[in-house]
Tab-separated table of C-alpha atoms and ligand atoms in Angstrom:
chain	number	residue	atom	x	y	z
A	10	MET	CA	0.000	0.000	0.000
A	11	LYS	CA	1.394	3.400	-0.953
A	12	GLY	CA	2.537	5.033	2.272
A	13	PHE	CA	4.874	7.644	0.816
A	14	ARG	CA	4.050	11.087	-0.569
A	15	GLU	CA	5.660	13.438	-3.034
A	16	VAL	CA	7.033	16.553	-1.343
A	17	THR	CA	8.273	18.190	-4.513
A	18	LYS	CA	9.911	17.021	-7.740
A	19	ASP	CA	12.201	14.050	-6.935
A	20	ILE	CA	11.731	14.354	-3.150
A	21	TYR	CA	9.404	12.015	-1.250
A	22	TRP	CA	8.265	11.752	2.362
A	23	ILE	CA	8.635	8.154	3.553
A	24	GLY	CA	7.924	8.574	7.267
A	25	GLY	CA	5.103	7.504	9.504
A	26	SER	CA	3.092	8.430	12.589
A	27	ASP	CA	3.036	6.792	16.004
A	28	ARG	CA	-0.240	7.151	17.910
A	29	ARG	CA	0.590	4.601	20.580
A	30	LEU	CA	3.509	6.379	22.188
A	31	GLU	CA	2.535	7.626	25.629
A	32	ARG	CA	5.485	9.921	26.240
A	33	PHE	CA	8.010	11.261	23.756
A	34	GLU	CA	11.541	10.710	25.127
A	35	ASN	CA	9.667	8.903	27.900
A	36	ILE	CA	8.956	12.356	29.403
A	37	PHE	CA	6.526	14.439	27.344
A	38	PRO	CA	2.941	13.176	27.011
A	39	VAL	CA	1.910	13.006	23.355
A	40	PRO	CA	-1.834	12.349	23.250
A	41	GLU	CA	-1.671	13.935	19.787
A	42	GLY	CA	0.861	11.313	18.622
A	43	VAL	CA	4.054	12.114	16.760
A	44	SER	CA	5.342	11.706	13.230
A	45	TYR	CA	8.832	10.616	12.249
A	46	ASN	CA	9.725	12.037	8.873
A	47	SER	CA	12.302	10.620	6.519
A	48	TYR	CA	12.919	11.915	3.004
A	49	PHE	CA	13.896	10.074	-0.148
A	50	VAL	CA	15.544	11.717	-3.147
A	51	ASP	CA	14.863	9.956	-6.448
A	52	ASP	CA	17.700	11.374	-8.532
A	53	ASP	CA	20.550	9.771	-10.505
A	54	LYS	CA	21.697	8.782	-7.040
A	55	LYS	CA	19.099	7.414	-4.636
A	56	VAL	CA	19.348	9.092	-1.278
A	57	VAL	CA	17.591	8.856	2.084
A	58	PHE	CA	17.798	11.682	4.612
A	59	ASP	CA	17.522	10.168	8.113
A	60	THR	CA	15.643	7.011	9.035
A	61	ALA	CA	12.864	6.821	11.634
A	62	ASP	CA	11.983	5.526	15.058
A	63	ILE	CA	11.925	1.775	15.492
A	64	SER	CA	8.244	1.980	16.514
A	65	ILE	CA	7.256	2.583	12.873
A	66	SER	CA	9.836	0.263	11.323
A	67	ASP	CA	7.389	-1.924	9.355
A	68	GLN	CA	5.694	1.013	7.641
A	69	TYR	CA	9.017	2.766	7.150
A	70	LEU	CA	10.808	-0.114	5.471
A	71	GLU	CA	7.785	-0.769	3.279
A	72	ASN	CA	7.801	2.890	2.164
A	73	LEU	CA	11.524	2.735	1.463
A	74	LYS	CA	11.217	-0.402	-0.652
A	75	GLU	CA	8.298	1.106	-2.589
A	76	VAL	CA	10.078	4.315	-3.511
A	77	LEU	CA	13.244	2.468	-4.474
A	78	LYS	CA	11.336	0.242	-6.929
A	79	GLY	CA	14.064	-2.384	-6.789
A	80	LYS	CA	16.935	0.095	-7.239
A	81	LYS	CA	19.786	0.146	-4.754
A	82	LEU	CA	20.223	2.889	-2.209
A	83	ASP	CA	23.343	5.008	-2.809
A	84	TYR	CA	23.453	7.332	0.194
A	85	LEU	CA	21.960	7.512	3.658
A	86	VAL	CA	22.475	11.032	4.997
A	87	VAL	CA	22.301	11.273	8.777
A	88	LEU	CA	21.431	14.800	9.830
A	89	HIS	CA	20.602	13.805	13.399
A	90	MET	CA	21.803	10.801	15.418
A	91	GLU	CA	19.070	10.785	18.091
A	92	PRO	CA	17.462	7.339	18.114
A	93	ASP	CA	14.000	8.613	17.130
A	94	HIS	CA	15.553	9.073	13.670
A	95	ALA	CA	18.615	6.862	13.814
A	96	SER	CA	17.384	3.617	15.349
A	97	LEU	CA	16.811	2.039	11.915
A	98	ILE	CA	20.244	2.850	10.482
A	99	SER	CA	21.615	-0.637	11.108
A	100	THR	CA	18.439	-2.185	9.628
A	101	VAL	CA	18.729	-0.078	6.467
A	102	ILE	CA	22.398	-1.006	6.146
A	103	ALA	CA	21.585	-4.685	6.567
A	104	LEU	CA	19.153	-4.318	3.625
A	105	PHE	CA	21.510	-2.187	1.499
A	106	PRO	CA	25.082	-3.091	2.509
A	107	GLU	CA	26.560	-1.018	-0.348
A	108	VAL	CA	25.065	2.251	0.879
A	109	THR	CA	27.409	5.108	1.808
A	110	ILE	CA	26.546	6.869	5.050
A	111	VAL	CA	26.937	10.638	4.933
A	112	GLY	CA	27.430	12.635	8.118
A	113	GLY	CA	29.771	14.876	10.052
A	114	ALA	CA	32.713	13.794	12.239
A	115	LYS	CA	30.511	14.028	15.340
A	116	THR	CA	27.755	12.068	13.582
A	117	PHE	CA	30.079	9.103	13.106
A	118	GLN	CA	31.438	9.352	16.623
A	119	ILE	CA	27.909	9.123	18.053
A	120	MET	CA	26.925	6.449	15.507
A	121	GLU	CA	29.746	4.218	16.748
A	122	GLN	CA	28.534	4.732	20.319
A	123	PHE	CA	25.054	3.500	19.387
A	124	PHE	CA	26.078	0.890	16.785
A	125	GLU	CA	29.415	-0.825	17.331
A	126	GLU	CA	29.392	-2.098	13.744
A	127	ALA	CA	29.282	1.506	12.459
A	128	LYS	CA	33.072	1.602	12.256
A	129	ASP	CA	32.786	-0.706	9.248
A	130	TYR	CA	30.114	1.303	7.422
A	131	LYS	CA	31.080	2.907	4.114
A	132	ARG	CA	31.184	6.561	5.018
A	133	LEU	CA	31.489	10.005	3.514
A	134	GLU	CA	32.375	12.627	6.071
A	135	VAL	CA	31.065	16.139	5.396
A	136	LYS	CA	31.154	19.499	7.135
A	137	GLU	CA	29.479	22.853	6.697
A	138	GLY	CA	30.007	24.170	3.177
A	139	ASP	CA	30.448	20.704	1.658
A	140	THR	CA	27.955	19.465	-0.906
A	141	LEU	CA	26.418	16.199	-2.003
A	142	GLU	CA	25.560	16.066	-5.700
A	143	THR	CA	22.956	13.529	-6.685
A	144	GLY	CA	22.390	14.435	-10.364
A	145	HIS	CA	19.843	17.222	-10.653
A	146	HIS	CA	20.142	18.214	-6.988
A	147	THR	CA	23.053	19.575	-4.975
A	148	PHE	CA	22.670	19.477	-1.220
A	149	HIS	CA	24.680	22.034	0.756
A	150	PHE	CA	25.437	21.111	4.332
A	151	VAL	CA	24.856	23.607	7.112
A	152	ALA	CA	26.008	22.922	10.689
A	153	ALA	CA	23.375	23.388	13.393
A	154	PRO	CA	25.245	22.406	16.561
A	155	MET	CA	23.072	22.054	19.667
A	156	VAL	CA	19.782	22.410	17.810
A	157	HIS	CA	19.398	20.316	19.871
A	158	TRP	CA	22.312	17.807	19.711
A	159	PRO	CA	25.952	18.621	18.900
A	160	GLU	CA	26.183	16.688	15.620
A	161	VAL	CA	23.114	18.193	13.923
A	162	LEU	CA	23.459	19.119	10.261
A	163	MET	CA	20.930	20.619	7.890
A	164	ALA	CA	20.976	20.271	4.108
A	165	TYR	CA	19.828	22.871	1.588
A	166	ASP	CA	18.888	21.833	-1.939
A	167	ASP	CA	19.189	24.733	-4.337
A	168	ALA	CA	17.186	22.947	-7.052
A	169	SER	CA	14.008	22.932	-4.952
A	170	GLY	CA	14.828	25.486	-2.243
A	171	ALA	CA	14.127	22.788	0.360
A	172	LEU	CA	15.926	22.972	3.686
A	173	LEU	CA	16.103	19.591	5.375
A	174	CYS	CA	16.216	21.034	8.854
A	175	ALA	CA	16.507	18.043	11.243
A	176	ASP	CA	14.445	18.517	14.430
A	177	ALA	CA	14.113	22.284	13.978
A	178	PHE	CA	10.681	23.583	12.902
A	179	GLY	CA	9.122	20.290	13.996
A	180	THR	CA	6.161	19.551	16.183
A	181	PHE	CA	4.495	16.846	18.196
A	182	GLY	CA	1.354	15.512	16.541
A	183	ALA	CA	0.676	12.619	14.202
A	184	LEU	CA	-0.144	13.537	10.625
A	185	ASP	CA	-3.820	13.130	9.813
A	186	GLY	CA	-3.447	12.249	6.163
A	187	GLY	CA	-1.961	15.634	5.278
A	188	LEU	CA	1.702	16.209	4.597
A	189	PHE	CA	1.894	19.989	4.222
A	190	ALA	CA	1.273	22.584	6.917
A	191	ASP	CA	-1.060	24.365	4.486
A	192	GLU	CA	-3.288	21.283	4.343
A	193	TYR	CA	-4.117	21.907	8.014
A	194	ASP	CA	-5.348	24.794	10.100
A	195	TYR	CA	-1.846	24.904	11.610
A	196	GLU	CA	-2.682	27.426	14.302
A	197	LYS	CA	-5.555	25.283	15.535
A	198	ASP	CA	-4.128	21.825	14.831
A	199	PHE	CA	-0.415	22.207	15.589
A	200	LEU	CA	0.732	25.541	17.036
A	201	ASP	CA	0.373	24.614	20.731
A	202	SER	CA	2.118	21.286	20.072
A	203	ALA	CA	4.869	22.988	18.059
A	204	ARG	CA	5.470	25.469	20.856
A	205	ARG	CA	5.470	22.768	23.537
A	206	TYR	CA	7.902	20.735	21.405
A	207	TYR	CA	10.157	23.764	20.864
A	208	ALA	CA	10.108	24.998	24.467
A	209	ASN	CA	10.787	21.634	26.069
A	210	ILE	CA	13.193	20.153	23.539
A	211	VAL	CA	14.995	23.081	21.942
A	212	GLY	CA	14.089	25.931	24.335
A	213	LYS	CA	17.377	25.849	26.206
A	214	TYR	CA	19.310	26.496	22.987
A	215	GLY	CA	17.933	29.879	21.924
A	216	MET	CA	21.373	31.219	21.018
A	217	GLN	CA	22.132	28.230	18.803
A	218	VAL	CA	18.722	28.569	17.101
A	219	GLN	CA	19.502	32.239	16.510
A	220	ALA	CA	22.768	31.226	14.818
A	221	VAL	CA	20.866	28.887	12.479
A	222	LEU	CA	18.213	31.524	11.724
A	223	LYS	CA	21.017	33.904	10.687
A	224	LYS	CA	22.433	31.253	8.333
A	225	ALA	CA	18.918	30.676	6.960
A	226	GLN	CA	18.670	34.348	5.986
A	227	GLY	CA	21.375	33.721	3.398
A	228	LEU	CA	19.361	30.935	1.729
A	229	ASP	CA	16.349	31.212	-0.534
A	230	ILE	CA	14.256	28.747	1.479
A	231	LYS	CA	11.103	27.594	-0.273
A	232	MET	CA	10.367	24.556	1.885
A	233	LEU	CA	11.130	23.382	5.409
A	234	LEU	CA	11.398	19.613	5.747
A	235	SER	CA	11.532	18.843	9.452
A	236	LEU	CA	11.905	15.442	11.051
A	237	HIS	CA	8.571	15.821	12.889
A	238	GLY	CA	5.239	17.246	11.794
A	239	PRO	CA	4.087	18.691	8.499
A	240	VAL	CA	6.283	20.075	5.715
A	241	TRP	CA	6.216	23.840	5.113
A	242	ARG	CA	5.953	25.072	1.547
A	243	LYS	CA	3.812	28.235	2.001
A	244	ASP	CA	4.023	31.175	4.365
A	245	ILE	CA	7.347	30.011	5.792
A	246	ALA	CA	7.807	33.499	7.254
A	247	TYR	CA	5.038	32.650	9.754
A	248	LEU	CA	7.053	29.823	11.302
A	249	LEU	CA	10.368	31.681	11.036
A	250	ASP	CA	8.755	34.527	12.972
A	251	LYS	CA	7.624	32.105	15.703
A	252	TYR	CA	11.154	30.714	15.919
A	253	GLN	CA	12.575	34.237	16.045
A	254	LYS	CA	10.332	35.004	19.035
A	255	TRP	CA	10.770	31.674	20.792
A	256	SER	CA	14.560	31.685	20.438
A	257	THR	CA	14.894	35.233	21.785
A	258	TYR	CA	12.494	34.488	24.680
A	259	GLU	CA	10.062	37.103	23.462
A	260	ALA	CA	6.490	36.324	24.517
A	261	GLU	CA	4.038	35.633	21.712
A	262	THR	CA	0.992	37.172	23.398
A	263	ASP	CA	0.117	39.361	26.345
A	264	ASP	CA	-2.214	36.694	27.766
A	265	ILE	CA	-1.709	36.142	31.496
A	266	VAL	CA	-1.290	32.656	32.953
A	267	VAL	CA	-2.027	31.668	36.539
A	268	PHE	CA	-0.313	28.485	37.776
A	269	TYR	CA	-1.442	27.308	41.174
A	270	GLY	CA	-0.780	24.378	43.472
A	271	SER	CA	-3.336	23.315	46.018
A	272	LEU	CA	-3.679	20.354	48.353
A	273	TYR	CA	-7.198	20.995	49.621
A	274	GLY	CA	-8.637	23.559	47.233
A	275	HIS	CA	-8.147	26.857	49.044
A	276	THR	CA	-5.253	28.077	46.902
A	277	ALA	CA	-7.265	26.861	43.901
A	278	SER	CA	-10.180	29.098	44.973
A	279	ALA	CA	-7.787	31.983	45.462
A	280	ALA	CA	-6.450	31.393	41.924
A	281	GLU	CA	-10.003	31.618	40.550
A	282	ALA	CA	-10.503	34.875	42.481
A	283	VAL	CA	-7.262	36.286	41.062
A	284	ALA	CA	-8.255	35.201	37.551
A	285	SER	CA	-11.670	36.850	37.741
A	286	GLU	CA	-10.161	40.036	39.174
A	287	LEU	CA	-7.646	39.978	36.273
A	288	ARG	CA	-10.590	39.773	33.875
A	289	ALA	CA	-12.251	42.669	35.711
A	290	GLN	CA	-9.186	44.883	35.535
A	291	THR	CA	-8.004	44.079	32.005
A	292	SER	CA	-9.332	42.802	28.710
A	293	LYS	CA	-6.381	40.426	28.348
A	294	ASN	CA	-6.974	36.714	28.077
A	295	VAL	CA	-6.326	34.711	31.251
A	296	LYS	CA	-5.597	30.967	31.556
A	297	VAL	CA	-5.510	29.084	34.845
A	298	TYR	CA	-3.601	25.813	35.375
A	299	ASP	CA	-3.355	23.413	38.313
A	300	VAL	CA	0.321	22.451	38.494
A	301	SER	CA	-0.577	19.046	39.948
A	302	GLY	CA	-2.948	18.109	37.155
A	303	THR	CA	-1.042	19.559	34.222
A	304	ASP	CA	2.075	17.919	32.894
A	305	VAL	CA	4.922	20.385	33.337
A	306	SER	CA	5.696	20.325	29.589
A	307	TYR	CA	2.385	22.134	28.942
A	308	LEU	CA	3.208	24.734	31.614
A	309	ILE	CA	6.572	25.312	29.944
A	310	GLY	CA	4.829	25.740	26.588
A	311	GLU	CA	2.611	28.408	28.154
A	312	VAL	CA	5.650	30.182	29.622
A	313	TRP	CA	7.024	30.497	26.093
A	314	ARG	CA	3.682	31.928	24.932
A	315	CYS	CA	2.907	34.428	27.694
A	316	LYS	CA	4.735	37.403	29.171
A	317	LYS	CA	3.132	37.472	32.639
A	318	ILE	CA	3.039	34.447	34.902
A	319	VAL	CA	1.266	34.345	38.262
A	320	LEU	CA	2.455	31.601	40.637
A	321	MET	CA	0.257	30.724	43.621
A	322	CYS	CA	1.827	28.166	45.906
A	323	PRO	CA	1.151	26.515	49.264
A	324	THR	CA	3.973	26.180	51.754
A	325	TYR	CA	4.751	22.495	52.181
A	326	ASN	CA	6.936	21.327	55.085
A	327	ASN	CA	8.576	24.755	55.037
A	328	GLY	CA	9.253	24.323	51.344
A	329	ILE	CA	7.717	24.891	47.916
A	330	TYR	CA	4.825	22.563	47.052
A	331	PRO	CA	6.635	19.828	45.026
A	332	PRO	CA	4.755	20.132	41.694
A	333	MET	CA	5.468	23.890	41.696
A	334	GLU	CA	9.085	23.202	42.616
A	335	SER	CA	9.324	20.833	39.668
A	336	PHE	CA	7.937	23.527	37.348
A	337	LEU	CA	10.457	26.075	38.654
A	338	SER	CA	13.313	23.601	38.246
A	339	ASP	CA	12.273	23.062	34.629
A	340	CYS	CA	12.242	26.843	34.053
A	341	ILE	CA	15.815	26.979	35.354
A	342	ALA	CA	16.924	23.931	33.355
A	343	LEU	CA	15.477	25.406	30.153
A	344	GLY	CA	16.846	28.900	30.764
A	345	VAL	CA	13.553	30.814	30.722
A	346	GLN	CA	14.187	34.526	30.219
A	347	ASN	CA	12.427	37.829	29.874
A	348	ARG	CA	9.210	37.192	31.824
A	349	ILE	CA	7.279	38.932	34.596
A	350	PHE	CA	6.365	36.807	37.611
A	351	ALA	CA	3.806	37.651	40.299
A	352	LEU	CA	3.907	35.490	43.431
A	353	ALA	CA	1.256	34.416	45.919
A	354	GLN	CA	1.784	32.094	48.856
A	355	ASN	CA	-0.472	30.074	51.110
A	356	GLY	CA	0.537	28.852	54.551
A	357	THR	CA	-1.415	27.787	57.575
A	358	TRP	CA	1.279	28.595	60.112
A	359	ALA	CA	4.374	30.018	58.386
A	360	PRO	CA	3.850	30.978	54.717
A	361	ALA	CA	7.259	30.978	53.059
A	362	THR	CA	6.881	30.331	49.340
A	363	VAL	CA	7.153	33.926	48.114
A	364	LYS	CA	10.664	34.049	49.527
A	365	LEU	CA	11.507	30.515	48.370
A	366	MET	CA	10.128	30.971	44.833
A	367	THR	CA	11.937	34.348	44.589
A	368	GLU	CA	15.206	32.576	45.416
A	369	LYS	CA	14.569	29.992	42.686
A	370	LEU	CA	13.574	32.583	40.102
A	371	ALA	CA	16.799	34.486	40.824
A	372	ASN	CA	18.464	31.767	38.706
A	373	LEU	CA	16.694	33.101	35.609
A	374	LYS	CA	18.064	35.867	33.405
A	375	ASN	CA	16.192	39.057	32.790
A	376	VAL	CA	13.030	38.303	34.767
A	377	THR	CA	11.028	40.743	36.840
A	378	ILE	CA	9.465	39.590	40.098
A	379	LEU	CA	6.741	41.975	41.140
A	380	GLU	CA	7.248	43.430	44.589
A	381	ASP	CA	3.565	43.259	45.421
A	382	SER	CA	2.881	39.650	46.486
A	383	LEU	CA	-0.201	38.046	48.028
A	384	THR	CA	-0.269	36.029	51.241
A	385	ILE	CA	-3.150	33.670	52.019
A	386	LYS	CA	-3.509	32.271	55.522
A	387	SER	CA	-5.146	28.868	54.807
A	388	ALA	CA	-7.977	30.427	52.783
A	389	LEU	CA	-8.961	33.763	51.277
A	390	HIS	CA	-11.279	35.791	53.503
A	391	ALA	CA	-13.639	38.684	52.921
A	392	ASN	CA	-11.063	41.122	54.288
A	393	ASP	CA	-8.500	39.909	51.701
A	394	GLU	CA	-10.486	41.535	48.892
A	395	GLU	CA	-8.391	44.689	48.869
A	396	ALA	CA	-5.155	42.669	48.913
A	397	VAL	CA	-6.316	40.653	45.879
A	398	ARG	CA	-7.342	43.837	44.067
A	399	SER	CA	-3.987	45.462	44.702
A	400	PHE	CA	-2.036	42.270	43.795
A	401	VAL	CA	-3.906	42.069	40.498
A	402	GLY	CA	-3.489	45.821	39.946
A	403	SER	CA	0.277	45.442	40.142
A	404	ILE	CA	0.172	42.596	37.591
A	405	VAL	CA	-1.982	44.590	35.197
A	406	ASN	CA	0.206	47.702	35.524
A	407	SER	CA	3.517	45.850	35.174
B	515	LIG	C1	1.771	18.018	54.432
B	515	LIG	C2	1.513	19.490	54.594
B	515	LIG	C3	2.568	20.314	54.927
B	515	LIG	C4	2.337	21.664	55.123
B	515	LIG	N1	3.396	22.454	55.459
B	515	LIG	C5	3.185	23.766	55.756
B	515	LIG	C6	4.247	24.596	56.215
B	515	LIG	O1	5.377	24.167	56.343
B	515	LIG	N2	3.973	25.877	56.520
B	515	LIG	C7	2.704	26.391	56.417
B	515	LIG	O2	2.508	27.569	56.698
B	515	LIG	N3	1.682	25.648	55.942
B	515	LIG	C8	1.884	24.340	55.625
B	515	LIG	N4	0.850	23.571	55.169
B	515	LIG	C9	-0.462	24.203	54.898
B	515	LIG	C10	-0.591	24.581	53.406
B	515	LIG	O3	0.448	25.437	53.008
B	515	LIG	C11	-1.912	25.306	53.081
B	515	LIG	O4	-2.054	26.389	53.909
B	515	LIG	C12	-3.112	24.408	53.198
B	515	LIG	O5	-2.870	23.173	52.523
B	515	LIG	C13	-4.379	25.063	52.623
B	515	LIG	O6	-4.274	25.368	51.262
B	515	LIG	P1	-4.862	24.390	50.114
B	515	LIG	O7	-6.298	24.144	50.441
B	515	LIG	O8	-4.683	25.154	48.854
B	515	LIG	O9	-4.089	23.126	50.152
B	515	LIG	C14	1.040	22.200	54.954
B	515	LIG	C15	-0.004	21.344	54.610
B	515	LIG	C16	0.206	20.005	54.436
B	515	LIG	C17	-0.946	19.120	54.125
B	516	LIG	FE1	16.228	15.164	18.406
B	517	LIG	FE1	13.438	14.112	16.757
């Protein structure tokens, strides 16, 4: 059954989608599934760019055999050695022992770490500026170190204007029969997933993404062929603009998010009160999240989207309530920058989380912590109304 699709003249998508995977990298929930893209070039030379995850191996190998139509594979280009794209390398080589593997010095070093037999593979080592000519197409290699692994390469084809961009510009989300971003309502179907993917997987490497975006300015890019999610062939500026914002830690919207933790519901009620007062004092959109019930990867995605973040946290054994602590640790690990935080604490005998969260947030660059905080003693009371109003006022005016 035909499982491949034409991307553009001579270039075919031969990937597949996994809808069974619970967590990508065994961390990030993917209820929307994920696609693993691999690209085949049907030129004088037959070339595959990256393989796929082992979970889709049957479909993948079937696609590869179909597009090859009995011909032998000349090159397997490895732009990224992470196993979600590289786990089938040894399988492909077992099927096509004559194939030449193309990659950078680091690519082969990592390949030998994953596959001992890789030292015997026929290899062609390339670096930035080198090219691979396949007949009608010439692929120019571009280094993209730490987007998001050190060995990452991209390849630009000047015949089609396609940039094979490894994990960059990708997204969580299985493909629903479409291949191109313009076959979907991307903003509705993929944008939140793309942001969550970016923030959690690439977010730490904003500077390295900036370096790649600068290189991209020198290329006439007509298509973006990522390893995950749909292919871009129209309105590429839309996605480049998102990446420009995300990689410089500039918020996408002025929506306000409220993240609360609550053991027994009182901090939750206070969060609702803060949210409705925010609505009363501003026309901005407000979203409220329970940090216990929301996987932290979604919270991180929202941090990348929004400028102002309200944290409302119970004191727990003199410490920060653990799910909030885990969120803050992720913010530090991913190098969140350029945000405004407003802090509220709950405590029944010694509220301490404004101080403790402030200490954690001090690890972040270029963040503002509003001086006006809110303290709840077990529950909000009628005489706290003014304190809530003033807390919200300082958020709105920040
Ligand atoms: C196991 C546990 C430990 C707590 N530790 C503290 C604490 O160290 N200091 C404090 O002021 N309150 C402490 N509290 C009270 C909570 O911070 C909070 O005031 C209470 O859970 C009510 O808010 P909630 O309904 O949002 O959970 C603790 C509560 C629990 C259940
Ligand atoms: Fe990756
Ligand atoms: Fe990947």
